[in-house]
CSV table of C-alpha atoms and ligand atoms in Angstrom, one decimal:
chain,number,residue,atom,x,y,z
A,1,MET,CA,-20.8,-48.1,42.8
A,2,ALA,CA,-23.2,-50.2,40.7
A,3,GLU,CA,-23.3,-53.8,41.8
A,4,LYS,CA,-21.7,-56.2,39.3
A,5,LYS,CA,-24.2,-58.6,37.8
A,6,LYS,CA,-24.1,-62.2,38.9
A,7,VAL,CA,-22.2,-64.9,36.9
A,8,ARG,CA,-24.9,-66.8,35.1
A,9,VAL,CA,-24.2,-70.5,35.1
A,10,GLY,CA,-25.6,-73.4,33.1
A,11,LEU,CA,-25.3,-76.9,34.7
A,12,LEU,CA,-24.8,-79.8,32.4
A,13,GLY,CA,-25.9,-83.1,34.0
A,14,ALA,CA,-28.4,-83.0,36.8
A,15,GLY,CA,-27.3,-86.4,38.3
A,16,TRP,CA,-25.7,-87.2,41.6
A,17,ILE,CA,-22.9,-84.7,41.7
A,18,GLY,CA,-24.5,-82.2,39.3
A,19,GLN,CA,-27.3,-81.6,41.8
A,20,HIS,CA,-24.7,-80.8,44.5
A,21,HIS,CA,-22.9,-78.4,42.2
A,22,GLY,CA,-26.3,-76.8,41.2
A,23,LEU,CA,-27.0,-76.1,44.9
A,24,ASN,CA,-23.5,-74.6,45.4
A,25,VAL,CA,-24.1,-72.2,42.5
A,26,ILE,CA,-27.5,-71.3,44.0
A,27,SER,CA,-26.0,-70.6,47.4
A,28,ASN,CA,-23.2,-68.4,45.9
A,29,THR,CA,-24.0,-64.7,46.3
A,30,TYR,CA,-22.2,-63.8,43.1
A,31,ALA,CA,-23.7,-66.5,40.9
A,32,GLU,CA,-27.1,-67.5,39.4
A,33,LEU,CA,-28.2,-70.9,38.2
A,34,ALA,CA,-29.6,-69.8,34.9
A,35,ALA,CA,-30.1,-73.2,33.1
A,36,VAL,CA,-29.9,-76.9,33.6
A,37,CYS,CA,-29.4,-79.4,30.8
A,38,ASP,CA,-29.9,-83.1,31.1
A,39,LEU,CA,-30.9,-85.8,28.6
A,40,ASP,CA,-33.5,-86.6,31.2
A,41,SER,CA,-35.3,-83.2,31.2
A,42,LYS,CA,-37.9,-84.5,33.7
A,43,ARG,CA,-35.1,-85.2,36.2
A,44,ALA,CA,-33.8,-81.7,35.7
A,45,LYS,CA,-37.2,-80.1,36.1
A,46,ALA,CA,-37.9,-82.1,39.3
A,47,TYR,CA,-34.6,-81.0,40.8
A,48,LEU,CA,-35.3,-77.4,40.0
A,49,ASP,CA,-38.9,-77.6,41.4
A,50,GLN,CA,-37.5,-79.2,44.6
A,51,ASN,CA,-35.2,-76.2,45.0
A,52,ASN,CA,-37.6,-73.4,44.0
A,53,SER,CA,-35.4,-72.5,41.0
A,54,ASN,CA,-36.8,-71.1,37.8
A,55,ALA,CA,-33.7,-71.9,35.8
A,56,ILE,CA,-34.5,-72.9,32.2
A,57,VAL,CA,-34.4,-76.6,31.4
A,58,PHE,CA,-32.7,-78.0,28.2
A,59,ASP,CA,-32.2,-81.5,27.0
A,60,ASN,CA,-29.2,-80.8,24.8
A,61,LEU,CA,-26.0,-78.8,25.3
A,62,GLU,CA,-26.1,-77.0,22.0
A,63,LYS,CA,-29.4,-75.4,22.8
A,64,MET,CA,-28.1,-74.3,26.3
A,65,LEU,CA,-25.0,-72.8,24.7
A,66,GLU,CA,-27.2,-70.7,22.4
A,67,GLN,CA,-29.0,-69.3,25.4
A,68,ARG,CA,-28.0,-65.6,25.7
A,69,GLY,CA,-26.3,-64.5,28.9
A,70,ILE,CA,-24.9,-67.8,30.1
A,71,GLU,CA,-21.2,-67.2,30.9
A,72,ALA,CA,-20.2,-70.4,32.5
A,73,ILE,CA,-21.0,-74.1,32.2
A,74,VAL,CA,-20.5,-76.7,35.0
A,75,ILE,CA,-20.0,-80.1,33.4
A,76,ALA,CA,-21.2,-83.0,35.4
A,77,SER,CA,-22.0,-85.4,32.6
A,78,PRO,CA,-20.5,-89.0,32.3
A,79,ASN,CA,-16.7,-89.3,31.9
A,80,ALA,CA,-16.7,-90.2,28.2
A,81,SER,CA,-18.7,-87.0,27.3
A,82,HIS,CA,-16.3,-84.6,29.1
A,83,GLU,CA,-14.1,-84.0,26.0
A,84,GLU,CA,-17.0,-83.2,23.7
A,85,HIS,CA,-18.8,-81.1,26.3
A,86,ALA,CA,-15.8,-79.1,27.5
A,87,VAL,CA,-14.6,-78.4,24.0
A,88,ALA,CA,-18.1,-77.3,22.9
A,89,ALA,CA,-18.5,-75.0,26.0
A,90,ALA,CA,-15.1,-73.4,25.6
A,91,GLU,CA,-15.5,-72.9,21.9
A,92,ALA,CA,-18.8,-71.2,22.6
A,93,GLY,CA,-16.8,-68.8,24.8
A,94,LYS,CA,-18.1,-70.1,28.1
A,95,HIS,CA,-16.0,-70.5,31.2
A,96,VAL,CA,-15.8,-74.2,32.2
A,97,TYR,CA,-16.0,-76.1,35.5
A,98,LEU,CA,-15.2,-79.7,34.5
A,99,GLU,CA,-15.7,-82.8,36.7
A,100,LYS,CA,-13.0,-85.3,36.8
A,101,PRO,CA,-11.6,-87.1,34.8
A,102,MET,CA,-10.7,-84.4,32.4
A,103,ALA,CA,-11.2,-86.8,29.5
A,104,ILE,CA,-10.8,-90.5,28.9
A,105,THR,CA,-7.8,-90.0,26.5
A,106,LEU,CA,-4.8,-87.7,26.8
A,107,GLU,CA,-5.6,-86.4,23.3
A,108,GLY,CA,-9.1,-85.5,24.6
A,109,CYS,CA,-7.4,-83.5,27.4
A,110,ARG,CA,-5.2,-81.8,24.9
A,111,ARG,CA,-8.2,-80.7,22.8
A,112,ILE,CA,-9.8,-79.2,26.0
A,113,VAL,CA,-6.6,-77.2,26.8
A,114,LYS,CA,-6.4,-75.9,23.3
A,115,ALA,CA,-10.1,-74.8,23.2
A,116,VAL,CA,-9.7,-73.1,26.6
A,117,GLU,CA,-6.5,-71.3,25.6
A,118,LYS,CA,-7.9,-70.3,22.2
A,119,LYS,CA,-11.0,-68.7,23.7
A,120,LYS,CA,-9.2,-67.4,26.9
A,121,VAL,CA,-12.0,-68.7,29.1
A,122,LYS,CA,-11.5,-69.6,32.8
A,123,PHE,CA,-11.3,-73.3,33.6
A,124,ALA,CA,-11.6,-75.3,36.8
A,125,MET,CA,-11.2,-79.1,37.4
A,126,GLY,CA,-13.4,-80.8,39.9
A,127,TYR,CA,-10.4,-81.5,42.1
A,128,HIS,CA,-11.7,-80.0,45.3
A,129,ARG,CA,-9.2,-81.6,47.7
A,130,ARG,CA,-6.7,-78.8,47.2
A,131,LEU,CA,-9.1,-76.7,49.3
A,132,ASN,CA,-9.5,-79.0,52.2
A,133,PRO,CA,-8.6,-77.3,55.5
A,134,LEU,CA,-5.9,-79.9,56.2
A,135,VAL,CA,-4.3,-79.4,52.8
A,136,GLN,CA,-4.4,-75.6,53.2
A,137,TYR,CA,-2.9,-75.9,56.7
A,138,ALA,CA,-0.1,-78.2,55.3
A,139,LYS,CA,0.6,-75.6,52.5
A,140,SER,CA,0.8,-72.8,55.1
A,141,LEU,CA,3.4,-74.9,57.1
A,142,ILE,CA,5.4,-75.3,53.9
A,143,ALA,CA,5.2,-71.6,53.1
A,144,GLU,CA,6.5,-70.7,56.6
A,145,GLY,CA,9.4,-73.2,56.1
A,146,LYS,CA,8.2,-75.4,59.0
A,147,LEU,CA,8.3,-78.6,57.1
A,148,GLY,CA,11.7,-77.9,55.5
A,149,GLU,CA,12.3,-79.4,52.1
A,150,LEU,CA,9.7,-81.9,50.9
A,151,VAL,CA,11.3,-85.3,50.3
A,152,PHE,CA,8.4,-87.8,50.3
A,153,ILE,CA,4.7,-87.7,49.8
A,154,GLU,CA,2.0,-90.3,49.7
A,155,SER,CA,-1.7,-90.5,49.3
A,156,ASP,CA,-4.1,-93.5,49.1
A,157,TYR,CA,-7.6,-93.9,47.6
A,158,PHE,CA,-9.3,-96.8,49.3
A,159,HIS,CA,-12.9,-97.1,48.4
A,160,HIS,CA,-15.2,-100.0,49.1
A,161,VAL,CA,-17.7,-100.2,46.3
A,162,PRO,CA,-19.9,-103.4,46.6
A,163,GLY,CA,-19.5,-105.9,43.8
A,164,ASP,CA,-23.2,-106.4,43.2
A,165,LEU,CA,-24.0,-102.8,42.2
A,166,ASP,CA,-25.2,-102.0,38.6
A,167,ILE,CA,-22.5,-99.3,38.5
A,168,TRP,CA,-20.0,-102.0,37.3
A,169,SER,CA,-21.8,-102.0,33.9
A,170,TRP,CA,-19.9,-98.8,33.1
A,171,LEU,CA,-17.3,-98.1,35.9
A,172,GLY,CA,-14.0,-99.6,35.0
A,173,LYS,CA,-14.8,-99.8,31.3
A,174,ASN,CA,-12.1,-98.2,29.2
A,175,ASP,CA,-14.4,-96.6,26.6
A,176,ILE,CA,-17.2,-95.5,29.0
A,177,ALA,CA,-15.5,-94.3,32.2
A,178,GLY,CA,-11.8,-94.5,31.4
A,179,SER,CA,-9.4,-95.9,34.0
A,180,ILE,CA,-10.0,-95.9,37.7
A,181,ILE,CA,-6.4,-94.6,38.0
A,182,HIS,CA,-7.6,-91.4,36.3
A,183,ALA,CA,-11.1,-91.2,37.6
A,184,GLY,CA,-10.2,-92.2,41.2
A,185,THR,CA,-6.6,-91.6,42.0
A,186,GLY,CA,-6.5,-88.6,39.7
A,187,HIS,CA,-7.6,-86.8,42.9
A,188,ASN,CA,-4.5,-88.1,44.7
A,189,ILE,CA,-2.1,-87.2,41.9
A,190,ASP,CA,-3.6,-83.8,41.5
A,191,LEU,CA,-3.2,-83.2,45.3
A,192,ILE,CA,0.4,-84.3,45.5
A,193,ARG,CA,1.3,-82.2,42.4
A,194,PHE,CA,-0.1,-79.3,44.5
A,195,PHE,CA,2.6,-80.0,47.0
A,196,CYS,CA,5.6,-81.3,45.0
A,197,GLY,CA,5.1,-79.8,41.5
A,198,GLU,CA,5.5,-81.6,38.3
A,199,VAL,CA,6.3,-85.3,37.9
A,200,ALA,CA,9.5,-86.4,36.1
A,201,GLU,CA,8.9,-90.1,36.1
A,202,VAL,CA,6.2,-92.7,36.9
A,203,SER,CA,6.1,-96.4,37.4
A,204,CYS,CA,3.0,-98.4,38.1
A,205,TYR,CA,1.8,-101.9,38.9
A,206,LYS,CA,-1.9,-102.6,38.6
A,207,ASP,CA,-4.4,-105.4,38.7
A,208,VAL,CA,-8.1,-106.5,39.0
A,209,VAL,CA,-8.6,-108.5,42.1
A,210,MET,CA,-12.2,-108.1,43.4
A,211,PRO,CA,-15.1,-110.4,42.2
A,212,ARG,CA,-18.1,-108.5,40.9
A,213,LYS,CA,-21.5,-109.1,39.3
A,214,ILE,CA,-20.0,-107.5,36.1
A,215,GLN,CA,-16.3,-107.5,36.0
A,216,MET,CA,-14.3,-104.4,35.3
A,217,GLU,CA,-11.7,-104.0,32.5
A,218,THR,CA,-9.3,-101.5,34.0
A,219,GLU,CA,-8.0,-101.8,37.5
A,220,ASP,CA,-9.2,-101.9,41.1
A,221,LEU,CA,-5.7,-102.3,42.6
A,222,ALA,CA,-2.7,-100.2,41.8
A,223,VAL,CA,0.5,-98.7,43.2
A,224,ILE,CA,1.9,-95.7,41.5
A,225,ASN,CA,5.5,-94.5,42.2
A,226,LEU,CA,6.5,-91.0,41.3
A,227,ARG,CA,9.7,-89.0,41.1
A,228,PHE,CA,9.1,-85.3,41.0
A,229,LYS,CA,11.3,-82.8,39.1
A,230,SER,CA,12.1,-81.3,42.6
A,231,GLY,CA,13.8,-84.6,43.5
A,232,ALA,CA,11.1,-85.6,46.0
A,233,LEU,CA,9.5,-89.1,45.7
A,234,GLY,CA,5.9,-90.0,46.0
A,235,ARG,CA,3.5,-93.0,46.1
A,236,VAL,CA,-0.2,-93.3,45.4
A,237,GLY,CA,-2.2,-96.4,46.3
A,238,LEU,CA,-5.5,-97.5,44.9
A,239,PHE,CA,-7.8,-100.2,46.1
A,240,LEU,CA,-11.4,-100.2,45.0
A,241,GLY,CA,-12.8,-102.8,47.3
A,242,PRO,CA,-11.2,-103.0,50.7
A,243,ILE,CA,-13.3,-103.9,53.7
A,244,LEU,CA,-12.9,-100.3,55.0
A,245,PRO,CA,-15.0,-97.2,54.9
A,246,PHE,CA,-13.9,-94.7,52.2
A,247,THR,CA,-10.4,-93.5,53.2
A,248,PHE,CA,-8.4,-90.8,51.4
A,249,THR,CA,-5.0,-90.4,53.1
A,250,LEU,CA,-2.2,-87.8,52.8
A,251,ARG,CA,1.2,-87.9,54.3
A,252,VAL,CA,3.7,-85.1,53.6
A,253,PHE,CA,7.3,-85.7,54.8
A,254,GLY,CA,9.7,-82.7,54.9
A,255,THR,CA,13.2,-82.5,56.3
A,256,LYS,CA,11.9,-80.6,59.3
A,257,GLY,CA,8.4,-82.0,59.8
A,258,THR,CA,5.7,-84.4,58.8
A,259,VAL,CA,2.0,-84.1,58.2
A,260,ASP,CA,0.5,-87.5,58.8
A,261,ASN,CA,-3.1,-87.0,57.9
A,262,ASN,CA,-4.4,-85.0,60.9
A,263,ARG,CA,-1.2,-85.4,63.0
A,264,VAL,CA,1.6,-82.9,62.6
A,265,TRP,CA,5.1,-83.5,63.8
A,266,LEU,CA,7.6,-80.7,63.8
A,267,ASP,CA,11.3,-80.7,64.8
A,268,THR,CA,10.5,-77.7,67.0
A,269,ILE,CA,8.5,-80.0,69.3
A,270,PRO,CA,11.0,-80.9,72.0
A,271,ARG,CA,12.4,-84.4,71.9
A,272,PHE,CA,9.4,-85.5,69.8
A,273,ALA,CA,11.1,-88.8,68.8
A,274,ASP,CA,12.3,-89.9,72.2
A,275,PHE,CA,10.7,-92.7,74.1
A,276,GLY,CA,7.8,-91.3,76.1
A,277,HIS,CA,7.2,-88.4,73.7
A,278,GLU,CA,5.2,-90.3,71.0
A,279,GLU,CA,2.2,-88.2,71.7
A,280,ASP,CA,4.0,-84.8,71.3
A,281,TYR,CA,2.4,-83.9,68.0
A,282,ILE,CA,-0.2,-81.3,66.9
A,283,ARG,CA,-3.6,-83.0,66.4
A,284,LEU,CA,-5.7,-81.2,63.8
A,285,PRO,CA,-9.5,-81.6,64.0
A,286,GLN,CA,-10.7,-84.9,62.5
A,287,SER,CA,-13.3,-82.8,60.5
A,288,TRP,CA,-10.4,-81.3,58.6
A,289,ILE,CA,-10.1,-84.6,56.7
A,290,ALA,CA,-13.4,-83.6,55.2
A,291,ASP,CA,-13.8,-86.3,52.6
A,292,ASN,CA,-13.5,-89.5,54.5
A,293,VAL,CA,-17.2,-90.4,54.4
A,294,GLN,CA,-18.5,-93.5,52.6
A,295,GLY,CA,-20.8,-92.3,49.9
A,296,GLY,CA,-20.4,-88.8,51.4
A,297,VAL,CA,-20.8,-85.3,50.2
A,298,SER,CA,-17.8,-83.0,50.3
A,299,GLU,CA,-17.9,-79.6,52.0
A,300,THR,CA,-15.1,-78.6,49.8
A,301,TRP,CA,-17.0,-79.0,46.5
A,302,LYS,CA,-18.6,-75.7,47.5
A,303,GLN,CA,-15.3,-74.0,48.0
A,304,ASN,CA,-14.1,-75.2,44.6
A,305,MET,CA,-17.2,-73.8,43.0
A,306,ASP,CA,-16.9,-70.5,44.9
A,307,THR,CA,-13.3,-70.3,43.7
A,308,PHE,CA,-14.3,-70.8,40.1
A,309,ILE,CA,-17.0,-68.1,40.4
A,310,ASP,CA,-14.4,-65.7,41.9
A,311,ASP,CA,-11.9,-66.6,39.2
A,312,ILE,CA,-14.5,-65.4,36.7
A,313,ARG,CA,-15.8,-62.3,38.4
A,314,LEU,CA,-12.4,-61.1,39.6
A,315,ASP,CA,-10.8,-62.1,36.3
A,316,ARG,CA,-8.1,-64.0,38.1
A,317,GLU,CA,-5.7,-66.7,36.9
A,318,PRO,CA,-7.6,-70.0,37.5
A,319,PHE,CA,-6.7,-71.7,40.8
A,320,ASN,CA,-6.4,-75.1,39.2
A,321,GLY,CA,-6.7,-74.5,35.5
A,322,ALA,CA,-6.6,-76.5,32.2
A,323,GLN,CA,-2.8,-76.9,32.0
A,324,SER,CA,-2.7,-78.3,35.5
A,325,GLY,CA,-5.7,-80.6,34.7
A,326,PHE,CA,-3.7,-81.9,31.7
A,327,ASN,CA,-0.6,-82.4,33.8
A,328,THR,CA,-2.5,-84.5,36.3
A,329,ALA,CA,-4.1,-86.5,33.5
A,330,ALA,CA,-0.7,-87.0,31.8
A,331,VAL,CA,0.7,-88.6,35.0
A,332,CYS,CA,-2.4,-90.9,35.2
A,333,PHE,CA,-1.9,-92.0,31.5
A,334,ALA,CA,1.8,-92.4,32.1
A,335,ALA,CA,1.0,-94.8,35.0
A,336,LEU,CA,-1.3,-96.8,32.7
A,337,GLN,CA,1.4,-97.0,30.1
A,338,SER,CA,4.0,-98.0,32.7
A,339,ALA,CA,1.8,-100.9,33.9
A,340,ALA,CA,1.2,-102.0,30.3
A,341,GLU,CA,4.9,-101.7,29.2
A,342,LYS,CA,6.5,-102.7,32.5
A,343,ARG,CA,8.9,-99.8,32.5
A,344,SER,CA,8.9,-96.3,33.9
A,345,ILE,CA,7.5,-93.4,31.8
A,346,LYS,CA,8.3,-89.7,31.7
A,347,PRO,CA,4.9,-87.9,31.6
A,348,GLU,CA,4.3,-85.0,29.2
A,349,VAL,CA,4.2,-81.7,31.1
A,350,LEU,CA,2.6,-78.5,29.7
B,401,NAD,N1,-15.3,-84.8,42.2
B,401,NAD,C1,-15.8,-85.8,42.7
B,401,NAD,O1,-15.5,-86.2,43.8
B,401,NAD,C2,-16.9,-86.6,42.0
B,401,NAD,C3,-17.8,-87.4,42.6
B,401,NAD,C4,-18.7,-88.1,41.9
B,401,NAD,C5,-18.8,-88.0,40.5
B,401,NAD,N2,-17.9,-87.2,39.9
B,401,NAD,C6,-17.9,-87.1,38.4
B,401,NAD,O2,-19.1,-86.4,38.0
B,401,NAD,C7,-19.6,-86.9,36.8
B,401,NAD,C8,-21.0,-87.3,36.9
B,401,NAD,O3,-21.1,-88.3,37.9
B,401,NAD,P1,-22.5,-88.6,38.6
B,401,NAD,O4,-22.2,-89.6,39.7
B,401,NAD,O5,-23.2,-87.4,39.0
B,401,NAD,O6,-23.3,-89.4,37.4
B,401,NAD,P2,-24.9,-89.5,37.2
B,401,NAD,O7,-25.1,-90.7,36.3
B,401,NAD,O8,-25.6,-89.5,38.5
B,401,NAD,O9,-25.3,-88.2,36.4
B,401,NAD,C9,-25.0,-87.9,35.1
B,401,NAD,C10,-26.1,-87.1,34.5
B,401,NAD,O10,-25.7,-86.6,33.2
B,401,NAD,C11,-26.8,-86.8,32.3
B,401,NAD,N3,-26.3,-86.9,30.9
B,401,NAD,C12,-25.6,-87.9,30.4
B,401,NAD,N4,-25.3,-87.6,29.1
B,401,NAD,C13,-25.7,-86.4,28.9
B,401,NAD,C14,-25.7,-85.5,27.8
B,401,NAD,N5,-25.1,-85.9,26.6
B,401,NAD,N6,-26.2,-84.3,27.9
B,401,NAD,C15,-26.9,-83.9,29.0
B,401,NAD,N7,-26.9,-84.7,30.1
B,401,NAD,C16,-26.4,-85.9,30.0
B,401,NAD,C17,-27.5,-88.0,32.8
B,401,NAD,O11,-28.9,-88.1,32.3
B,401,NAD,C18,-27.4,-87.9,34.3
B,401,NAD,O12,-28.5,-87.2,34.9
B,401,NAD,C19,-18.7,-88.1,36.4
B,401,NAD,O13,-17.7,-87.7,35.4
B,401,NAD,C20,-18.0,-88.4,37.7
B,401,NAD,O14,-16.6,-88.9,37.5
B,401,NAD,C21,-16.9,-86.5,40.6
């Protein structure tokens, strides 16, 4: 049987995460990094030279989209450009891998979904945590009925970002980066939607508490409460500034068991709750919480990219597609609206 040709990928944005995504495309047997586009074409060229790649360099997306044979675009440009770039790529008939946040307005997210659906292209959000080993294990426990019915879920995003970094000139600015609730805790919301499904109602308090060289507009502290359509409740915490290494938590409580980060408690473990049996839990490898590294690189980015490439070549339904990306974004925007209007909000669900 003739070997199927590789999926030819164009990378947009050869910055910090774009460079990781580019390497993940290069290392995928079924994909080829065909082009890289960055406003700073010298940066793109240096990156490709460093990695012995002869991908073509562009300094403008339009030109890259005109390049024949490119089937998919990985978008790792700044947040405020996501809408324009994702719509342009989808309208040109390219499959889209889009970094988070989907867009900095809900209308922008809606435009992306429409373009993706109209052109019937594959779509993946850069929400890699659904593929973390711990998350996959928890999902398998649920599928086997071992956690019972899910009743409560919580996930925190604690990230110490020093106050004297230049990053504050854009991070936390509404019109440049969008909210931290979407750009940061969008990861947590997306993850807990993976477990509990769609959200019926959201309430949120938020604030700015940490001193910085350039102060942020949006929020560095928030608590988001969720009621899912399933009846389960959820909570997401955000603190961008704690004296703590980067910490992303996950706790899933079911009627028959609990996943407390890398500790699993099941009601099949004898007398687990009795005095003297506090250690009677299953301890999962610490490395399964793959992302808890300050400034770190996630192993699971590769799995997310591999899944996107497989979605294209095997013509599968996307693992975490555009509608799902919209629904996560809608919860984030509902949280912002809740904090502003001091009432709970029912997010739009596609
Ligand atoms: N999934 C994650 O965990 C994760 C982690 C980090 C960053 N991100 C997201 O990835 C995106 C990029 O972040 P980063 O830290 O790599 O930023 P970065 O500033 O390091 O890189 C952005 C690159 O895009 C280029 N660029 C800007 N506008 C462009 C345009 N119009 N056309 C072509 N190139 C353009 C810049 O020159 C730069 O090289 C952001 O949206 C960010 O939220 C996601």
